[in-house]
Short mmCIF file of C-alpha atoms in Angstrom, two decimals:
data_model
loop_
_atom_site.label_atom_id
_atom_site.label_comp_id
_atom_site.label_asym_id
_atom_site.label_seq_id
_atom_site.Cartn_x
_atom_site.Cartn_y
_atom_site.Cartn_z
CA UNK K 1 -157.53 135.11 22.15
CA UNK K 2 -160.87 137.01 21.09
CA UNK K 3 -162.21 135.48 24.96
CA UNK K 4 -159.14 137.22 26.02
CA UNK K 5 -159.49 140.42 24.24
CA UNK K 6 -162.87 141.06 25.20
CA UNK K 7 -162.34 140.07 28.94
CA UNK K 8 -159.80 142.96 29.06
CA UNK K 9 -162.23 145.41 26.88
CA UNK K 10 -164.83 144.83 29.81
CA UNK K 11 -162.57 145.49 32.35
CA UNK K 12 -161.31 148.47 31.60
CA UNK K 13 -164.52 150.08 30.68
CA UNK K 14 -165.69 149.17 34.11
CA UNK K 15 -162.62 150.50 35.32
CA UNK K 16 -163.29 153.84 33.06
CA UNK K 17 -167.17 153.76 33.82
CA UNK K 18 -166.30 153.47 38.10
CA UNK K 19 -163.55 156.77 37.69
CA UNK K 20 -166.22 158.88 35.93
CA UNK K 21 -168.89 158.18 38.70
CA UNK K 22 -166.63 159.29 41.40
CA UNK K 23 -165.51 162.14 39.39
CA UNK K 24 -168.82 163.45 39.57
CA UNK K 25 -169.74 165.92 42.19
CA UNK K 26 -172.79 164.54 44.84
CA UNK K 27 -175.67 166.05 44.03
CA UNK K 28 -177.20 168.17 46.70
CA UNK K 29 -181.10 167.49 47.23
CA UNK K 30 -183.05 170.50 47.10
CA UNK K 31 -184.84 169.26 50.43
CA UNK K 32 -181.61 169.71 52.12
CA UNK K 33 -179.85 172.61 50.65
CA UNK K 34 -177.71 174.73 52.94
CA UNK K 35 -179.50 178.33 53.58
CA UNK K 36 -178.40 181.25 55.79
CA UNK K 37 -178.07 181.55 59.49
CA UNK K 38 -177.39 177.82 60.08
CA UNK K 39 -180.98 176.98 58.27
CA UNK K 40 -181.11 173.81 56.35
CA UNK K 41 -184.33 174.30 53.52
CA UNK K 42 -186.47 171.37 53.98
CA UNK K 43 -188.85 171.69 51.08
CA UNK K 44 -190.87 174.53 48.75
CA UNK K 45 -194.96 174.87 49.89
CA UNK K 46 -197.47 177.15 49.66
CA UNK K 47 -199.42 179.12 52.22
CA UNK K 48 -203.50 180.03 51.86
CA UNK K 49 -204.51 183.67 53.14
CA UNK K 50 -208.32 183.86 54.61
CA UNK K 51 -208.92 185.10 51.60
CA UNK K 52 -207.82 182.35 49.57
CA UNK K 53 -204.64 183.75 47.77
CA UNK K 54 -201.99 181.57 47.65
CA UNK K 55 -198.36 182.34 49.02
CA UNK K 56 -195.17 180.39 47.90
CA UNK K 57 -193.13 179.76 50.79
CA UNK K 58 -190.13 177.41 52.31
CA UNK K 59 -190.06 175.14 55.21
CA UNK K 60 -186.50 175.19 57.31
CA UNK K 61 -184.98 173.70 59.34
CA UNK K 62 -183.74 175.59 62.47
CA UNK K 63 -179.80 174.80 64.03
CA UNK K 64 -181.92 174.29 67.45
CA UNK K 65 -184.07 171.25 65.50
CA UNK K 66 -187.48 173.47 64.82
CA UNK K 67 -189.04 174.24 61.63
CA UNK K 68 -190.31 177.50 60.31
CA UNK K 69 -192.43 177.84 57.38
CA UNK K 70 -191.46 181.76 55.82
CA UNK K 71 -193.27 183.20 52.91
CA UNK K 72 -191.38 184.38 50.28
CA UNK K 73 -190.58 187.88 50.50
CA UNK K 74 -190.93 188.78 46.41
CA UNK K 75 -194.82 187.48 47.16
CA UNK K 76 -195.35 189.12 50.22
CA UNK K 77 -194.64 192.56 48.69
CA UNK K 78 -196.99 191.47 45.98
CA UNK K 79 -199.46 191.10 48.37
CA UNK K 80 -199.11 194.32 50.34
CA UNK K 81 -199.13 196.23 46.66
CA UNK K 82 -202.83 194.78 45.93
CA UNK K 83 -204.39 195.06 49.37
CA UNK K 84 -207.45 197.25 48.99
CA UNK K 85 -207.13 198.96 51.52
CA UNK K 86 -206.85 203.22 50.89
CA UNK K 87 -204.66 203.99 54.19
CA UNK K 88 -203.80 201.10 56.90
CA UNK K 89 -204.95 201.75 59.61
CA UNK K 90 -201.40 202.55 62.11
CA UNK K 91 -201.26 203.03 65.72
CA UNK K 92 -205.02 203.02 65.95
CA UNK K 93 -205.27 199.11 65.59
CA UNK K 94 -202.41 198.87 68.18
CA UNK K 95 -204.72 196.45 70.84
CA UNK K 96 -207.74 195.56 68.43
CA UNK K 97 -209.00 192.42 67.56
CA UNK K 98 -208.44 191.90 64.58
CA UNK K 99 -211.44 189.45 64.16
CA UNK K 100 -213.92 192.47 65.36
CA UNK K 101 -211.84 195.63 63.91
CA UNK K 102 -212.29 196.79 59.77
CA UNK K 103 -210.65 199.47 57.84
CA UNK K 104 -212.76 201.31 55.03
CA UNK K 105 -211.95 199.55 51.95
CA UNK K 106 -211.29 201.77 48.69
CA UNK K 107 -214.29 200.29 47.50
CA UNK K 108 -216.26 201.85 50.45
CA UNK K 109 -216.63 198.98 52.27
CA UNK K 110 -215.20 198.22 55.45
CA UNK K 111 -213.31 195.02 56.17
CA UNK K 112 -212.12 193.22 59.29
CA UNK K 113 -208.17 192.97 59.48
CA UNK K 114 -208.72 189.17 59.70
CA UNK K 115 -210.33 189.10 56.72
CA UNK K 116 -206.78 188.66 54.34
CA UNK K 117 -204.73 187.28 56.88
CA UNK K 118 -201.77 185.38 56.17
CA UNK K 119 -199.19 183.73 58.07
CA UNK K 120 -195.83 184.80 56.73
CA UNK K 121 -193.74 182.98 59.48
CA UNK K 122 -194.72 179.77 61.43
CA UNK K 123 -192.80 178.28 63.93
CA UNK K 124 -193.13 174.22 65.14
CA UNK K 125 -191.21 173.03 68.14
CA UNK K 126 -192.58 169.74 67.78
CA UNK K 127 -195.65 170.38 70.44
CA UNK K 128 -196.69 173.12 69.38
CA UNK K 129 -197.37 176.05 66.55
CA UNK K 130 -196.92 179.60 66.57
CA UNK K 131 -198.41 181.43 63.59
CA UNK K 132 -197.11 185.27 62.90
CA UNK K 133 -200.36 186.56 61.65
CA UNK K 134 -200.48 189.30 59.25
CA UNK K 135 -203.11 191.78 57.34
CA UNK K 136 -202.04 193.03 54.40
CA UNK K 137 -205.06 195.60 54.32
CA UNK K 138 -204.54 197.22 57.55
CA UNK K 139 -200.65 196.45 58.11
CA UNK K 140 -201.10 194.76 61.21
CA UNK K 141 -199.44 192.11 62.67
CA UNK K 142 -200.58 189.33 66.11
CA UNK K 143 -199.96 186.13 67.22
CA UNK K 144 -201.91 183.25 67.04
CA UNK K 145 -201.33 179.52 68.02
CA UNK K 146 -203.12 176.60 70.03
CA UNK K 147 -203.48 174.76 72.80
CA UNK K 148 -202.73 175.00 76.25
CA UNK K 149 -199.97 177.32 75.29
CA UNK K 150 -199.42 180.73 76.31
CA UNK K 151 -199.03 183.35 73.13
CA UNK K 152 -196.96 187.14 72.58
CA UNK K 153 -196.52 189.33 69.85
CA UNK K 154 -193.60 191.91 70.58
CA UNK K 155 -193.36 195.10 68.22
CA UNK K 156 -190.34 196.77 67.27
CA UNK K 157 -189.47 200.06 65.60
CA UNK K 158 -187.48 200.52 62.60
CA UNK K 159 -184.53 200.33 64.24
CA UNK K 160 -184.78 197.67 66.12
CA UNK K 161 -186.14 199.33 69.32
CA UNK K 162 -188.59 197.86 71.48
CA UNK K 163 -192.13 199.47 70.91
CA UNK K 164 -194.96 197.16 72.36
CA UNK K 165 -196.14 194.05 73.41
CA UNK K 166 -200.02 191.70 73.35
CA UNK K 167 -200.51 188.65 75.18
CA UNK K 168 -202.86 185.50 74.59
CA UNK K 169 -203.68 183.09 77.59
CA UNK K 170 -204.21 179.77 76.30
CA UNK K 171 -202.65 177.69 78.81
CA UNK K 172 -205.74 176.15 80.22
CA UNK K 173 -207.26 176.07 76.86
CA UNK K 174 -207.81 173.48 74.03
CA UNK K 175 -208.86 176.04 71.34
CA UNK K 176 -206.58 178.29 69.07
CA UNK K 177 -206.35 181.71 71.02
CA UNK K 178 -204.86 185.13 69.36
CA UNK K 179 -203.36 188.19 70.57
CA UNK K 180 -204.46 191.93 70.08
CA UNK K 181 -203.31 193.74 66.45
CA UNK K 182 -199.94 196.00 66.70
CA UNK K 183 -199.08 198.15 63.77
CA UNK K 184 -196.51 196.55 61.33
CA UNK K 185 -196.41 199.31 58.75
CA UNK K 186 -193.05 200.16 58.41
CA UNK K 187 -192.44 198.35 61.88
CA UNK K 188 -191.22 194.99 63.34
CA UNK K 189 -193.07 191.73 64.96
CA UNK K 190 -192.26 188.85 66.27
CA UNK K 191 -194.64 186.33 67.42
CA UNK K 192 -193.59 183.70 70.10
CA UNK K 193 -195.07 180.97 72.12
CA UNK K 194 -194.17 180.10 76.47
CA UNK K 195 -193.04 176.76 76.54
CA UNK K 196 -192.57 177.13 80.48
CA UNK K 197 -195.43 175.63 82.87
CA UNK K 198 -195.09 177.80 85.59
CA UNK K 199 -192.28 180.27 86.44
CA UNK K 200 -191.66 183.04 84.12
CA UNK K 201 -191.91 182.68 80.66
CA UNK K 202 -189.26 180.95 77.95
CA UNK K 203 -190.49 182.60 74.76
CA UNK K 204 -189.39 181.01 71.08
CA UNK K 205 -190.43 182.91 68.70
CA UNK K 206 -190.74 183.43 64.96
CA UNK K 207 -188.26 185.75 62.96
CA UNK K 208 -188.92 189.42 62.88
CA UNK K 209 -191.13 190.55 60.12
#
């Protein structure tokens, strides 16, 4: 009888134990949480600027199967409130290299917009990388990416309206290559890469930042 009685006890916790697990919601894993515009969040990381500050950021999945690596936007604004830079320098660095143009520092010195770059959005087609390059000092945005890949930047105004446009040629080239600087204060950028050999150009591209 006892045999008996504790057969049965067994059971019907089992029983009890198997309808609470399936009671239970799944659990979602963070490294595949839903996000907006068909995104699927892939995992938390963290960006370096030139200058060595580091960015949080997220890596996502894109509905077309590429992943883009996006700074977060609450550090980003952080970072444009510290730059040290007394004025950026506008439509002036529209078509500068931004590895051989400065703005005057508050300090008095002068600084090269490469200098505190960052990459707030990176895009991977599984090939190849385009970086959106951006200088917090000066408020300039380009494009930069490698190899044998042809590079654009393409500026927007507020609105959404076209402005401008700056091309790299790194088709026949195994180093990184950049494009010219286009103002980004107050303004919009995209940065894309040609993944067309020959013909006219299939751009993907970053986000608008």
């Amino acid at each position: 009888m006892r045999r008996s009685t504790t057969l049965l006890t067994r059971t019907v916790t089992a029983v009890l134990l198997l309808l609470a697990l399936t009671a239970v919601p799944a659990l979602t894993s963070p490294a595949a949480a839903a996000a907006p515009d068909g995104k699927t969040l892939l995992r938390t990381t963290t960006i370096r600027s030139d200058d060595g500050k580091v960015l949080p950021a997220r890596t996502y999945r894109l509905a077309n199967g590429y992943t883009e690596t996006v700074v977060d936007p609450a550090a980003f604004q952080a970072l444009l409130a510290s730059a040290a830079s007394s004025d950026p320098c506008g439509f002036v660095c529209d078509g500068k290299d931004p590895n051989s143009y400065g703005v005057l520092g508050m300090n008095g010195h002068t600084y090269l917009c490469a200098n505190d770059a960052f990459s707030p959005k990176t895009l991977n087609n599984g090939n190849s990388t385009v970086e959106l390059r951006y200088s917090p000092r000066c408020r300039t945005a380009w494009t930069r990416g490698c190899c044998y890949v042809n590079f654009a930047g393409f500026g927007y105004w507020g609105n959404g309206a076209y402005r401008n446009a700056v091309y790299a040629w790194g088709q026949n080239s195994r180093i990184k290559v950049w494009t010219a600087m286009l103002n980004d204060a107050g303004l919009l950028y995209k940065a894309c890469q040609d993944t067309q050999v020959g013909g006219s150009p299939e751009w993907q591209c970053t986000g608008l930042y």
